[in-house]
PDB file of C-alpha atoms in Angstrom:
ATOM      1  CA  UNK A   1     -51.795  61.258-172.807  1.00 61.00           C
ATOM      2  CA  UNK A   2     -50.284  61.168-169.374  1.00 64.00           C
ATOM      3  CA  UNK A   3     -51.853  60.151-166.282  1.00 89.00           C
ATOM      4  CA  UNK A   4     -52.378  62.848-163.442  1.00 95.00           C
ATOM      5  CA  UNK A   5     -52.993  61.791-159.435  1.00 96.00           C
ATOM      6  CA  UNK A   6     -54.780  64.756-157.801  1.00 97.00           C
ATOM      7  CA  UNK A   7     -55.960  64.282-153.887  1.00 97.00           C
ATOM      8  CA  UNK A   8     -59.646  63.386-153.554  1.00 97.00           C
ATOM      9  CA  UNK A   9     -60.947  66.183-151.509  1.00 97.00           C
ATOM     10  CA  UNK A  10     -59.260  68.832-149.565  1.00 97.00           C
ATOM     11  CA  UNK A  11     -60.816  71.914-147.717  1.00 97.00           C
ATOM     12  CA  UNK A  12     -59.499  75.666-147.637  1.00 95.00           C
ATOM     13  CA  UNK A  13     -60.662  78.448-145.300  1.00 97.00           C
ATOM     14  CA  UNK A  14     -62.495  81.001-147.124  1.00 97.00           C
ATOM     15  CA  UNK A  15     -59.618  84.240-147.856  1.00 97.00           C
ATOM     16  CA  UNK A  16     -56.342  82.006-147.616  1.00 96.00           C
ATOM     17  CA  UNK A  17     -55.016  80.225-150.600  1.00 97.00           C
ATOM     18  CA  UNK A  18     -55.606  77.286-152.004  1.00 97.00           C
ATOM     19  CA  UNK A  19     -52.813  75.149-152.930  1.00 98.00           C
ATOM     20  CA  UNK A  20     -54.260  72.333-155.035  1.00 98.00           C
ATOM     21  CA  UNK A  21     -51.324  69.657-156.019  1.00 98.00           C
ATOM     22  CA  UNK A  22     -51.065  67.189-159.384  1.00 98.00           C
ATOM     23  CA  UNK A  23     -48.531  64.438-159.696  1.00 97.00           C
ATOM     24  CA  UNK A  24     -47.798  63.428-163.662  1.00 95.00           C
ATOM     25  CA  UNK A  25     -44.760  61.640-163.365  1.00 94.00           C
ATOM     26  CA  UNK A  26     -45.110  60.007-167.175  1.00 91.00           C
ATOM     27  CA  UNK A  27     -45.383  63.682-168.781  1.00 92.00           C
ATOM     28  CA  UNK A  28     -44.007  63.668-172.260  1.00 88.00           C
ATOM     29  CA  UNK A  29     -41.634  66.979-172.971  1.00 83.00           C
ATOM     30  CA  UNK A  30     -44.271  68.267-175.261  1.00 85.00           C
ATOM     31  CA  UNK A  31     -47.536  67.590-173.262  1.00 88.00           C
ATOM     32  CA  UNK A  32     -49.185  70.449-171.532  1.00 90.00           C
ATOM     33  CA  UNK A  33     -50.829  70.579-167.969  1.00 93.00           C
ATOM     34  CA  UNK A  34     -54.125  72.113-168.215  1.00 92.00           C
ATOM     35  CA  UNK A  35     -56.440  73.054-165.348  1.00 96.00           C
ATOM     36  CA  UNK A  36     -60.470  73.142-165.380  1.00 96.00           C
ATOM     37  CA  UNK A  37     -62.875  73.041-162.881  1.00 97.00           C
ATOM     38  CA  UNK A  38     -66.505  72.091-162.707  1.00 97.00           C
ATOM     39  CA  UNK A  39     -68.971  73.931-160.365  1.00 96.00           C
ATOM     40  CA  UNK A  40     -72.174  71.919-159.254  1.00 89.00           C
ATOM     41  CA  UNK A  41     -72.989  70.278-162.158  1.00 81.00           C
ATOM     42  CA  UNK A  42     -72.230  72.631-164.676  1.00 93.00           C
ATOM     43  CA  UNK A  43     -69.988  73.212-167.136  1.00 96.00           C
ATOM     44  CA  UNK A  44     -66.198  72.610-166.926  1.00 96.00           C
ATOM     45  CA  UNK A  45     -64.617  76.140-167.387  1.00 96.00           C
ATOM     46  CA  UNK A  46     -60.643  76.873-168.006  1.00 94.00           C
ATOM     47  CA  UNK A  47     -58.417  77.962-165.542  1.00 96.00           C
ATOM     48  CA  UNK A  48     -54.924  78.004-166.465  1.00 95.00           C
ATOM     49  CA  UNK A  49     -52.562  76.166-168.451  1.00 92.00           C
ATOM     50  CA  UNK A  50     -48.826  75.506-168.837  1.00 92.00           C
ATOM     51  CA  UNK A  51     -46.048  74.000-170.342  1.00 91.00           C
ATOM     52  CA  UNK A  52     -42.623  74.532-168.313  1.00 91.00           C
ATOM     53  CA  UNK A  53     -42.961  78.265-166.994  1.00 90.00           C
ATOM     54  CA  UNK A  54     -44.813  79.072-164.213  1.00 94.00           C
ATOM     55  CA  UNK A  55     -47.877  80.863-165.094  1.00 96.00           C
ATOM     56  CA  UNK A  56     -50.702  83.486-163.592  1.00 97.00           C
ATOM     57  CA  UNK A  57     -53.600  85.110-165.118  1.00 95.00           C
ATOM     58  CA  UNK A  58     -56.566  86.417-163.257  1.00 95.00           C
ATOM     59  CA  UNK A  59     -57.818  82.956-161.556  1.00 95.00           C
ATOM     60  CA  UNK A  60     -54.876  81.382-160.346  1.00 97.00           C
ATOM     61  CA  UNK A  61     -51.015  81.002-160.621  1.00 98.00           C
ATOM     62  CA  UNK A  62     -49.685  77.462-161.666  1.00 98.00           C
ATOM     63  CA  UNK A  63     -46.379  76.289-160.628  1.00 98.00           C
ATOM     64  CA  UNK A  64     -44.867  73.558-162.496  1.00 97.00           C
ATOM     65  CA  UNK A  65     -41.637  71.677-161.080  1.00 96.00           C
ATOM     66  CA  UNK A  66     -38.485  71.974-162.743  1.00 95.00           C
ATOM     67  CA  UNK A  67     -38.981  68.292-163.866  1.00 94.00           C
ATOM     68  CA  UNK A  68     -42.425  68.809-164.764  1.00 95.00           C
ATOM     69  CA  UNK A  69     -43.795  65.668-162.825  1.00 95.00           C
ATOM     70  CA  UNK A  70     -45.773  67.550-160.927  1.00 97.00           C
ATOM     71  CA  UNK A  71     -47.718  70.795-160.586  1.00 97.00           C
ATOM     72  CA  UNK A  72     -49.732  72.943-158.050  1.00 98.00           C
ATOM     73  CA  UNK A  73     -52.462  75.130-158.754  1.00 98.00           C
ATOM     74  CA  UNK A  74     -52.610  78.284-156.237  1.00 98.00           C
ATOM     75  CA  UNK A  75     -55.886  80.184-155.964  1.00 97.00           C
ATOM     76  CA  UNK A  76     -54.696  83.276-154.230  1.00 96.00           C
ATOM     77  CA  UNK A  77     -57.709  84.087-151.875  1.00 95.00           C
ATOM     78  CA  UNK A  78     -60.186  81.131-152.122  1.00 96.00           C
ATOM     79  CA  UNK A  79     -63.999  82.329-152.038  1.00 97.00           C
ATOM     80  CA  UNK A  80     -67.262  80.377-151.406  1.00 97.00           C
ATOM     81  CA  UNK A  81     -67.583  80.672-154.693  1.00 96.00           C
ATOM     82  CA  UNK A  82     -64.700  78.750-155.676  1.00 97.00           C
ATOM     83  CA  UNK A  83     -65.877  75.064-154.010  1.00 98.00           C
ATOM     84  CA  UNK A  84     -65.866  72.983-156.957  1.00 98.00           C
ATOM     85  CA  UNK A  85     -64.099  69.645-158.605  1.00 97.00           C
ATOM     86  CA  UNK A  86     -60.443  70.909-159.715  1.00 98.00           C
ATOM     87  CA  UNK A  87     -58.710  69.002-162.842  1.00 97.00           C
ATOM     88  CA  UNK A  88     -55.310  68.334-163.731  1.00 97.00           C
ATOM     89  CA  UNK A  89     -55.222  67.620-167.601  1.00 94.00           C
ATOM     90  CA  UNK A  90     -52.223  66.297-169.251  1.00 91.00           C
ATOM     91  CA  UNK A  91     -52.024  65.955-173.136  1.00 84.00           C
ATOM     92  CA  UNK A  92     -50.369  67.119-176.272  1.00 75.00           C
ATOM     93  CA  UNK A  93     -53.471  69.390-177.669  1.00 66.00           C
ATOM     94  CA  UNK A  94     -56.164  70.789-176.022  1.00 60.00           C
ATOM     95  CA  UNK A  95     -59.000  68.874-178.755  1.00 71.00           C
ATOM     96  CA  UNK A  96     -59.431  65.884-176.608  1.00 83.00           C
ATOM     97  CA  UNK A  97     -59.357  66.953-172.641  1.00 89.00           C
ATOM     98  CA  UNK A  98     -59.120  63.431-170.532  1.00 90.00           C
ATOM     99  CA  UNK A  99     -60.867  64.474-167.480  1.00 93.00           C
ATOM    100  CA  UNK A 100     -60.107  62.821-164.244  1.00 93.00           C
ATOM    101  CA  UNK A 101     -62.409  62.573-160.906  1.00 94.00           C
ATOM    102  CA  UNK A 102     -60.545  65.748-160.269  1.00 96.00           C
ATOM    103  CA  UNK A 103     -60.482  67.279-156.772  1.00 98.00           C
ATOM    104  CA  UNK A 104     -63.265  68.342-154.663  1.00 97.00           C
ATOM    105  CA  UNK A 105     -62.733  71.675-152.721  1.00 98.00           C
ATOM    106  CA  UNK A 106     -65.017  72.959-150.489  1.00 98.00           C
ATOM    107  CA  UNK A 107     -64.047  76.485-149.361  1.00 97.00           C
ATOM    108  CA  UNK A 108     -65.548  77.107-145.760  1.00 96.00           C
ATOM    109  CA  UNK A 109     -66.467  80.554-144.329  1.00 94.00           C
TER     110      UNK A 109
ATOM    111  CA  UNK B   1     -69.215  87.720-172.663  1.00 81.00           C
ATOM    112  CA  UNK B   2     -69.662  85.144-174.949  1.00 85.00           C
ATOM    113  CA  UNK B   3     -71.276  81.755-173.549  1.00 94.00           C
ATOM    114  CA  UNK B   4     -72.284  78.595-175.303  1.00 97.00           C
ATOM    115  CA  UNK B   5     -75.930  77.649-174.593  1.00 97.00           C
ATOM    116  CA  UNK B   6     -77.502  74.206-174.514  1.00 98.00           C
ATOM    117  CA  UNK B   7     -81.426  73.393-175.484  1.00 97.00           C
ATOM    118  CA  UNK B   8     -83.121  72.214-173.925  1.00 97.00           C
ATOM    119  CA  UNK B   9     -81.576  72.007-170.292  1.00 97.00           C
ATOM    120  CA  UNK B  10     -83.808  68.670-169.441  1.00 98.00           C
ATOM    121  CA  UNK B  11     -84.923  66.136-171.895  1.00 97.00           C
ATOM    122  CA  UNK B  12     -86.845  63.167-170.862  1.00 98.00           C
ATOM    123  CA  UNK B  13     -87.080  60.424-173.956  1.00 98.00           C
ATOM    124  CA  UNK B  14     -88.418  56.268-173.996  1.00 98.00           C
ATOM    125  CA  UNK B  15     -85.838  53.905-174.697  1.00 98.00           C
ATOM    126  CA  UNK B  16     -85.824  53.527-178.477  1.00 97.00           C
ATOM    127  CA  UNK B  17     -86.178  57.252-179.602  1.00 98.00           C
ATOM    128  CA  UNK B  18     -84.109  59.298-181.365  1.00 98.00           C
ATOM    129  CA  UNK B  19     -82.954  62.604-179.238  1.00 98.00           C
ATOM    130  CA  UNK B  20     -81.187  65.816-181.091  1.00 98.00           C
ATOM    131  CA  UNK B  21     -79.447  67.988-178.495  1.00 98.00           C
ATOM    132  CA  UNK B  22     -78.834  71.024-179.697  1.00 98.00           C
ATOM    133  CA  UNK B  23     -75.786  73.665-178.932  1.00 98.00           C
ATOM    134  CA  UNK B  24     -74.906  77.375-180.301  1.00 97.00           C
ATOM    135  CA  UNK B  25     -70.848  77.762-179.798  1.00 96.00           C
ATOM    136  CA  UNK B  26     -69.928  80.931-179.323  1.00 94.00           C
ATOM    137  CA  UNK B  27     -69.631  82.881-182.711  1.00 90.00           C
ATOM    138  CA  UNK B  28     -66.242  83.231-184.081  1.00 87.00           C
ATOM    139  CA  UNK B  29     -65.153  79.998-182.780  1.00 91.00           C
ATOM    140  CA  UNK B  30     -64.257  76.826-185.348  1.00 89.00           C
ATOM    141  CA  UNK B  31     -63.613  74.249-183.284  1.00 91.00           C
ATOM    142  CA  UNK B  32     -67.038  72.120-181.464  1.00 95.00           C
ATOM    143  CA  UNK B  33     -66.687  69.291-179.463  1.00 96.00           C
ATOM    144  CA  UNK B  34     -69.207  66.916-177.556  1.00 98.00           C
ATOM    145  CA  UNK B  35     -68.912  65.348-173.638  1.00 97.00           C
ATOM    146  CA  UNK B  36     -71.314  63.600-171.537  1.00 97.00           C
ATOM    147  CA  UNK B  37     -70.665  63.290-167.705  1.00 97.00           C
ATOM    148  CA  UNK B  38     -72.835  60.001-166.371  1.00 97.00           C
ATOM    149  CA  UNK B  39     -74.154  61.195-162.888  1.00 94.00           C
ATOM    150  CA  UNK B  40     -71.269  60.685-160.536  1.00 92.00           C
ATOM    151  CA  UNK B  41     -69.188  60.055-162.560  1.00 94.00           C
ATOM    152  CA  UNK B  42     -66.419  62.004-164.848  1.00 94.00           C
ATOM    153  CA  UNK B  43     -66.666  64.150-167.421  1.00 96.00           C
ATOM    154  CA  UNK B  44     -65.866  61.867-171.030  1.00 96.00           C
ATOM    155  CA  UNK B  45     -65.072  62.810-174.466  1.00 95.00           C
ATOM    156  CA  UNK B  46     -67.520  62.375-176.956  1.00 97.00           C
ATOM    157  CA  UNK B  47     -66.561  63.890-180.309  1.00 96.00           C
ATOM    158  CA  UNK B  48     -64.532  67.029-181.835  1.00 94.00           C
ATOM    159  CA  UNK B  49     -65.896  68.837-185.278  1.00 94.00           C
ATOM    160  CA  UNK B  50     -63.990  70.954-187.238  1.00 90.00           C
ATOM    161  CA  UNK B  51     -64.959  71.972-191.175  1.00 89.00           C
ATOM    162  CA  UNK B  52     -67.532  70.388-191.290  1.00 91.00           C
ATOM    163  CA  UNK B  53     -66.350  66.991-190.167  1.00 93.00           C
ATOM    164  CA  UNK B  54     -65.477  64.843-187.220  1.00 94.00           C
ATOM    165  CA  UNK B  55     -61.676  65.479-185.828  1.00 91.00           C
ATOM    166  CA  UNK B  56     -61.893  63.213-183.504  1.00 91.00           C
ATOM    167  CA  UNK B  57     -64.188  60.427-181.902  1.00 94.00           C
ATOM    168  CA  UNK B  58     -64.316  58.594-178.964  1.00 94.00           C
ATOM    169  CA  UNK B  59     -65.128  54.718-178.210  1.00 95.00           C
ATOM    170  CA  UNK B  60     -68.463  55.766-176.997  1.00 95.00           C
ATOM    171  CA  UNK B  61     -69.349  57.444-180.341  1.00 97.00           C
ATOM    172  CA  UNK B  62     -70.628  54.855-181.960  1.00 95.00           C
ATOM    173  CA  UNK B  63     -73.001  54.188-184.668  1.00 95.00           C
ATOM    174  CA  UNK B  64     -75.691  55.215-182.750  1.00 96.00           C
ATOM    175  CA  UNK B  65     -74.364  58.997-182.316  1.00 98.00           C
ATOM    176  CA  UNK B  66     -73.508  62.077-185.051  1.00 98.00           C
ATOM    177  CA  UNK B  67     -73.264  65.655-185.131  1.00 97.00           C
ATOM    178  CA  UNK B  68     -73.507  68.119-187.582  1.00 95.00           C
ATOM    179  CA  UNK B  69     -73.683  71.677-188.016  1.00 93.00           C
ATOM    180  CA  UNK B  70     -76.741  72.272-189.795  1.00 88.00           C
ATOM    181  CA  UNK B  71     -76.666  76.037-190.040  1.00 88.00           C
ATOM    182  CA  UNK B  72     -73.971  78.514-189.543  1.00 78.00           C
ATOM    183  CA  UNK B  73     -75.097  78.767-185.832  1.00 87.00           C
ATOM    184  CA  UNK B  74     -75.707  75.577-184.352  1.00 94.00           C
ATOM    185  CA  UNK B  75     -74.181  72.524-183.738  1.00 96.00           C
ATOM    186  CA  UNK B  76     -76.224  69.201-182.725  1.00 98.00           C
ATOM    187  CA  UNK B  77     -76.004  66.252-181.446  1.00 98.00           C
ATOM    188  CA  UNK B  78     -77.690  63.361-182.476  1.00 98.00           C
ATOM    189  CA  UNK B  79     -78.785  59.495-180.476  1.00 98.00           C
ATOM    190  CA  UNK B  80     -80.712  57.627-182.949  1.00 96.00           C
ATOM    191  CA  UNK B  81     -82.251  54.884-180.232  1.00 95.00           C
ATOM    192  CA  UNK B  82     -81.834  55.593-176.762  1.00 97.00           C
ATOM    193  CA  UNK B  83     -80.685  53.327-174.383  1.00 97.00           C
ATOM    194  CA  UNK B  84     -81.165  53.787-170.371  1.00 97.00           C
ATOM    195  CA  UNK B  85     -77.510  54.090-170.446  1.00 97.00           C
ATOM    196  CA  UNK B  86     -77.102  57.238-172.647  1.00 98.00           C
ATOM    197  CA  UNK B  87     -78.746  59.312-169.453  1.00 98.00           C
ATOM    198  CA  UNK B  88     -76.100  61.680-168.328  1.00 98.00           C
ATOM    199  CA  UNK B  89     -75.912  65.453-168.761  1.00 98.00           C
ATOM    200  CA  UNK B  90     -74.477  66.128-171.668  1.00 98.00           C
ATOM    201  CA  UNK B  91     -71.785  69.351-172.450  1.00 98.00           C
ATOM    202  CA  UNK B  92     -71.254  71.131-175.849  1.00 98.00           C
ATOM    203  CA  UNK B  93     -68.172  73.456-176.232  1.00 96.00           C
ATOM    204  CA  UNK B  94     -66.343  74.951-178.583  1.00 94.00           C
ATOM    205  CA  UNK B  95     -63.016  76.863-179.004  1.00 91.00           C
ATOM    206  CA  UNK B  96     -61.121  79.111-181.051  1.00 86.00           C
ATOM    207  CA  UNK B  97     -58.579  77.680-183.322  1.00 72.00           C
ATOM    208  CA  UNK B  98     -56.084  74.076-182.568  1.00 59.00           C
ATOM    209  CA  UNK B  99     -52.841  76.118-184.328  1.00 55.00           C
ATOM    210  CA  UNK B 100     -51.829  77.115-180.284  1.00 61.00           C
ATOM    211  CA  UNK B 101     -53.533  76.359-177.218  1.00 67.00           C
ATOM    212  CA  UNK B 102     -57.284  78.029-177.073  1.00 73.00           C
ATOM    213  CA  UNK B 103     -59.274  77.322-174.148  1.00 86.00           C
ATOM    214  CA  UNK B 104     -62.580  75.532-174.317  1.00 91.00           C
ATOM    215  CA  UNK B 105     -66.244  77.054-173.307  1.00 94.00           C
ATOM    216  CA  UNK B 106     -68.502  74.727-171.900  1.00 96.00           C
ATOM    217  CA  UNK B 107     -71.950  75.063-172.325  1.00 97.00           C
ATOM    218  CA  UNK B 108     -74.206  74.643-169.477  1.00 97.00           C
ATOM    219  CA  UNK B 109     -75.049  71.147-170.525  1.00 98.00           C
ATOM    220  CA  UNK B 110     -78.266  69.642-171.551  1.00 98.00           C
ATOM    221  CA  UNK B 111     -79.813  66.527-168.579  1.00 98.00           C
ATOM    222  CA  UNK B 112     -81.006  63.227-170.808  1.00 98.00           C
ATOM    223  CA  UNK B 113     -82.679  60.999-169.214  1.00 98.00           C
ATOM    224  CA  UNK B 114     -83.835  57.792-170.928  1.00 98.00           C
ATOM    225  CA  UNK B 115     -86.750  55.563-169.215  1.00 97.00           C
TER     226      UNK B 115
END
């Protein structure tokens, strides 16, 4: 599976958007970029995933580049509620998810 | 909504015991799969159990670990001697179906701690 570089930490104001980047320059043409996140020690949960279009759903929107080396994940109007470690997945099938150290968001009021 | 649940949320074992972790997937799915997250660190692949079989096994699932699916309902998870290194919190999930993408549910994750 490919390797994904996400930024360590960043911070968001509470009610803007949250732009969350994910560089995975060695994506394979068939691979998918999946996004989970992880809330205080508990479960991962699914965001979003993608292949080449762009996709939304009810959580977020993610925009993949025309290349498909990278990706950002957009969370329209970022809540408290959404401070949490964000990860970029790469990988063929969704059996085995390779989680990263993922990015920490804190959402401030 | 559906959830996967996790029993029990904290288990405290000796080094040297045997530990079954035990997991209900959500109903209709087919598709179970084991992680462990050490604390502070990332969330690892354990093990992925379809039909009644392993799909798939990590490096860390070794001799020492198995699963099975003992009823129609639940879905376990098995350390036959603890070490102090198998403490972590440890997340069952399951999903739908592998034919197209299906999103996995994470349980809320059982905390072993071996002393």
């Amino acid at each position: 599976d490919a390797k994904t570089t996400q930024p360590t930490s960043m911070d968001c104001a509470e009610g803007r958007a949250a732009n969350l980047p994910c560089n995975h320059s060695t994506i394979s043409g068939n691979e998918y970029v999946y996004w989970y996140r992880q809330i205080h020690s508990q479960g991962p949960q699914y965001i979003i995933h993608g292949l080449k279009n762009n996709e939304t759903n009810e959580m977020a929107s993610l925009i993949i580049t025309e290349d498909r080396k990278s990706s950002t994940l957009i969370l329209p109007h970022a809540t408290l509620r959404d401070t949490a470690v964000y990860y970029c997945i790469v990988g063929l099938d969704d059996y085995k998810l390779s989680f990263g150290a993922g990015t920490t968001v804190t959402v401030r009021a | 909504e559906p959830e996967v649940t996790q029993t029990p949320s904290h288990q405290v074992t000796q080094m040297g015991q045997e530990v079954i972790l035990r997991c209900v997937p959500i109903s209709n799915h087919l598709y179970f799969y084991w992680y462990r997250q050490i604390l502070g660190q990332k969330v690892e692949f354990l093990v992925s159990f379809y039909n009644n079989e392993i799909s798939e096994k990590s490096e860390i699932f070794d001799d020492q670990f198995s699963v099975e699916r003992p009823d129609g309902s639940n879905f376990t998870l098995k350390i036959r001697s603890t070490k102090l290194e198998d403490s972590a919190m440890y997340f069952c999930a399951s999903s739908e179906l592998l034919a197209e993408f299906y999103e996995q549910y994470f349980g809320p994750g059982t905390r072993l701690t071996v002393t």
